[in-house]
Amino acid sequence: MSRVSTEPSNKPTAAHALLKRLREHGVDTVFGVVGREAASILFDEVEGIDFVLTRHEFTAGVAADVLARITGRPQACWATLGPGLTNLSTGIATSVLDRSPVIALAAQSESHDIFPNDTHQCLDLVSIVKPMTKYAVELQRPHEITDLVDSAVTAAMTEPVGPSFISLPVDLLGSAEGIDLDRPQPPALTPAKPTGAVADGWHTAAAKAVTMLRDAEHPVLVVGAAAIRSGAVPAIRALAERLNIPVITTYIAKGVLPHGHELNYGAVTGYMDGILGFPALETLFGPADLIVTLGYDYAEDLRPSMWERGGEKRTVRVSPTVNPVPRVYRPTLDVVTDVLAFVNHLDKATTGLSAKERHDITPLRERIAEFLSDPEQYEDGMRVHQVIDSMNTVMAETANAAEGTIVSDIGFFRHYGVLFARADQPFGFLTSAGCSSFGYGIPAAIGAQMARPGQPTFLIAGDGGFHSNSADLETIARLNLPIVTVVVNNDTNGLIELYQNLGHHRTHDPAVKFTGVDFVGLAEANGVEASRATSREELLAALRKGAELGRPYLIEVPVNYDFQPGGFGALSI
Ligand code: TP9
Ligand code: MG
């Protein structure tokens, strides 16, 4: 089989031009796993753009997603041909469903040898990723690489932001034919604001929104991540404070108001009534008569059915994109525009309006406080709310105001994180709302710690999700990222056991139970110091140690959930 020429040359190649253009667009990191295309690209061709080797391509995709999300710039991930790209595909799925401007790149067979499903390791890469990307293309002529990168970045940064993909035949990647490194710089992109007829007419709709807000007794702002991307967080806070309007967020928009802010009514999940044994959604939404959704995104899993309880409500949808889900959310008023522009407009247009009397959620707050302070020493393992309460305590001691990140993998514990984990800044709590692939935790913590090097990062993960992707513990150790990981271990895919209970009023162990893994030994084998904690006191001490260490640290905590067959009740969604 023909392979790429390995004759070294000093001429700039498509690989140089690719990295240079990515750098000019603000990309500073390429996460990935390299295959035989190493003959065409070393990743040291261009200053200011680093390669981070991961153990699995999924890790590369999610780390790029989170680094891009927090820095507000595109970031890149890399896979080799065939199985490299199929491994990366769940990372790409994460950045489309979670909305992050990731530039996914993969090597492809030589341009004269692309026979998908016949040539060694050759698959039709563009067709594989097309349904989950905003732009997907294969390089045909080396000198066009700069234009392809420009198109990929523009598509990725346009709302709804998401991944773009370029397939790179290895011979073209190593080719110097027609390569010109002196192309003019691209314009700087922030997530692109909407333009066009719908956006232009938004002032009329905004005037209606002002009237609806004036008439409302108990308005509530429901905020999604597009509001963060538009830079509207300070404006939303100012508006909410002036008019005394509560703010409720999706999982990933936690931190729009700081954790302890009196107008922060929290993030919601469909599991909350069951977890708290309390009618939480009714308390939060029942009295509301106007819901204003700012940057609402159905993919963030806050469903309209969650607010449709109690009295009749009117709804205003403010979003940079046209409504993709009218069947589940048909607002009274739809305003398609940039969230920041709308909030600024609303702020000016409501200058004379007196503050609202917000509805009281004291009973819910008391229930949460009582639940979290649970002093019981359970014989069969800690409870997850005790674990998160301990993480909050040490995060508050460790982080400066408006700093720190709590990352959550996917599992039942994640819903406790959504409800209780502290987040004092936007993206101060990270989980995958849209894609929710388990194994998200390690790569998301890597991305967060790289984006916020001076701040603490705590990760909570379950045994199931964590061990599905635990090889990248070695990446954390190699990069010496001071991430404090807490593995809540019940030797079970606990959330799935809950569903067995819900569906059958009984469980079936072979489908959800594991034999025990020694997570302390696993961490140490990967170069990460670790310990085990079985009580609040031990956990607090271990978290404090980890937070001060300046190196990665892992704490295994045996846990148990309290749901009995049939005991959790129906979900609230
Ligand atoms: N495969 C992938 C890639 N992602 C998901 N989300 C599933 C399967 C289905 N979810 S959430 C979960 C599964 C199997 C189990 C999580 O178990 P855990 O030990 O990490 O957490 P816990 O607290 O639920 O036991
Ligand atoms: Mg588990």
JSON list of C-alpha atoms and ligand atoms in Angstrom, two decimals, residues 410-413 436-438 462-465 490 492-496 561, ligand 1:
[
{"chain": "A", "resi": 410, "resn": "ILE", "atom": "CA", "xyz": [-22.99, 11.72, 34.28]},
{"chain": "A", "resi": 411, "resn": "GLY", "atom": "CA", "xyz": [-24.96, 9.51, 36.68]},
{"chain": "A", "resi": 412, "resn": "PHE", "atom": "CA", "xyz": [-27.61, 9.89, 39.35]},
{"chain": "A", "resi": 413, "resn": "PHE", "atom": "CA", "xyz": [-25.19, 11.98, 41.45]},
{"chain": "A", "resi": 436, "resn": "SER", "atom": "CA", "xyz": [-24.69, 13.38, 28.66]},
{"chain": "A", "resi": 437, "resn": "SER", "atom": "CA", "xyz": [-22.17, 10.76, 27.68]},
{"chain": "A", "resi": 438, "resn": "PHE", "atom": "CA", "xyz": [-20.77, 9.15, 30.78]},
{"chain": "A", "resi": 462, "resn": "GLY", "atom": "CA", "xyz": [-19.51, 7.87, 39.62]},
{"chain": "A", "resi": 463, "resn": "ASP", "atom": "CA", "xyz": [-17.76, 4.53, 39.42]},
{"chain": "A", "resi": 464, "resn": "GLY", "atom": "CA", "xyz": [-19.59, 3.66, 36.19]},
{"chain": "A", "resi": 465, "resn": "GLY", "atom": "CA", "xyz": [-18.89, 6.83, 34.24]},
{"chain": "A", "resi": 490, "resn": "ASN", "atom": "CA", "xyz": [-21.57, 2.19, 44.62]},
{"chain": "A", "resi": 492, "resn": "THR", "atom": "CA", "xyz": [-23.39, 0.19, 40.19]},
{"chain": "A", "resi": 493, "resn": "ASN", "atom": "CA", "xyz": [-24.71, 2.16, 37.24]},
{"chain": "A", "resi": 494, "resn": "GLY", "atom": "CA", "xyz": [-26.98, 3.72, 39.84]},
{"chain": "A", "resi": 495, "resn": "LEU", "atom": "CA", "xyz": [-29.14, 5.88, 37.61]},
{"chain": "A", "resi": 496, "resn": "ILE", "atom": "CA", "xyz": [-29.94, 2.86, 35.49]},
{"chain": "A", "resi": 561, "resn": "TYR", "atom": "CA", "xyz": [-28.64, 5.72, 47.28]},
{"chain": "B", "resi": 1, "resn": "TP9", "atom": "N1", "xyz": [-23.41, 5.07, 27.68]},
{"chain": "B", "resi": 1, "resn": "TP9", "atom": "C1", "xyz": [-22.94, 6.33, 27.56]},
{"chain": "B", "resi": 1, "resn": "TP9", "atom": "C2", "xyz": [-21.77, 6.60, 26.68]},
{"chain": "B", "resi": 1, "resn": "TP9", "atom": "N2", "xyz": [-23.49, 7.34, 28.23]},
{"chain": "B", "resi": 1, "resn": "TP9", "atom": "C3", "xyz": [-24.54, 7.13, 29.03]},
{"chain": "B", "resi": 1, "resn": "TP9", "atom": "N3", "xyz": [-25.07, 8.18, 29.67]},
{"chain": "B", "resi": 1, "resn": "TP9", "atom": "C4", "xyz": [-25.06, 5.84, 29.19]},
{"chain": "B", "resi": 1, "resn": "TP9", "atom": "C5", "xyz": [-24.45, 4.82, 28.50]},
{"chain": "B", "resi": 1, "resn": "TP9", "atom": "C6", "xyz": [-26.25, 5.52, 30.06]},
{"chain": "B", "resi": 1, "resn": "TP9", "atom": "N4", "xyz": [-25.99, 5.93, 31.40]},
{"chain": "B", "resi": 1, "resn": "TP9", "atom": "S1", "xyz": [-25.68, 7.45, 33.78]},
{"chain": "B", "resi": 1, "resn": "TP9", "atom": "C7", "xyz": [-25.18, 5.81, 33.60]},
{"chain": "B", "resi": 1, "resn": "TP9", "atom": "C8", "xyz": [-25.38, 5.22, 32.37]},
{"chain": "B", "resi": 1, "resn": "TP9", "atom": "C9", "xyz": [-24.96, 3.82, 32.11]},
{"chain": "B", "resi": 1, "resn": "TP9", "atom": "C10", "xyz": [-24.58, 5.14, 34.80]},
{"chain": "B", "resi": 1, "resn": "TP9", "atom": "C11", "xyz": [-23.77, 5.99, 35.69]},
{"chain": "B", "resi": 1, "resn": "TP9", "atom": "O1", "xyz": [-23.29, 5.23, 36.75]},
{"chain": "B", "resi": 1, "resn": "TP9", "atom": "P1", "xyz": [-22.26, 5.88, 37.73]},
{"chain": "B", "resi": 1, "resn": "TP9", "atom": "O2", "xyz": [-21.70, 4.82, 38.61]},
{"chain": "B", "resi": 1, "resn": "TP9", "atom": "O3", "xyz": [-21.29, 6.71, 36.98]},
{"chain": "B", "resi": 1, "resn": "TP9", "atom": "O4", "xyz": [-23.17, 6.88, 38.59]},
{"chain": "B", "resi": 1, "resn": "TP9", "atom": "P2", "xyz": [-24.38, 6.52, 39.59]},
{"chain": "B", "resi": 1, "resn": "TP9", "atom": "O5", "xyz": [-24.30, 7.55, 40.67]},
{"chain": "B", "resi": 1, "resn": "TP9", "atom": "O6", "xyz": [-25.65, 6.66, 38.81]},
{"chain": "B", "resi": 1, "resn": "TP9", "atom": "O7", "xyz": [-24.16, 5.14, 40.11]}
]
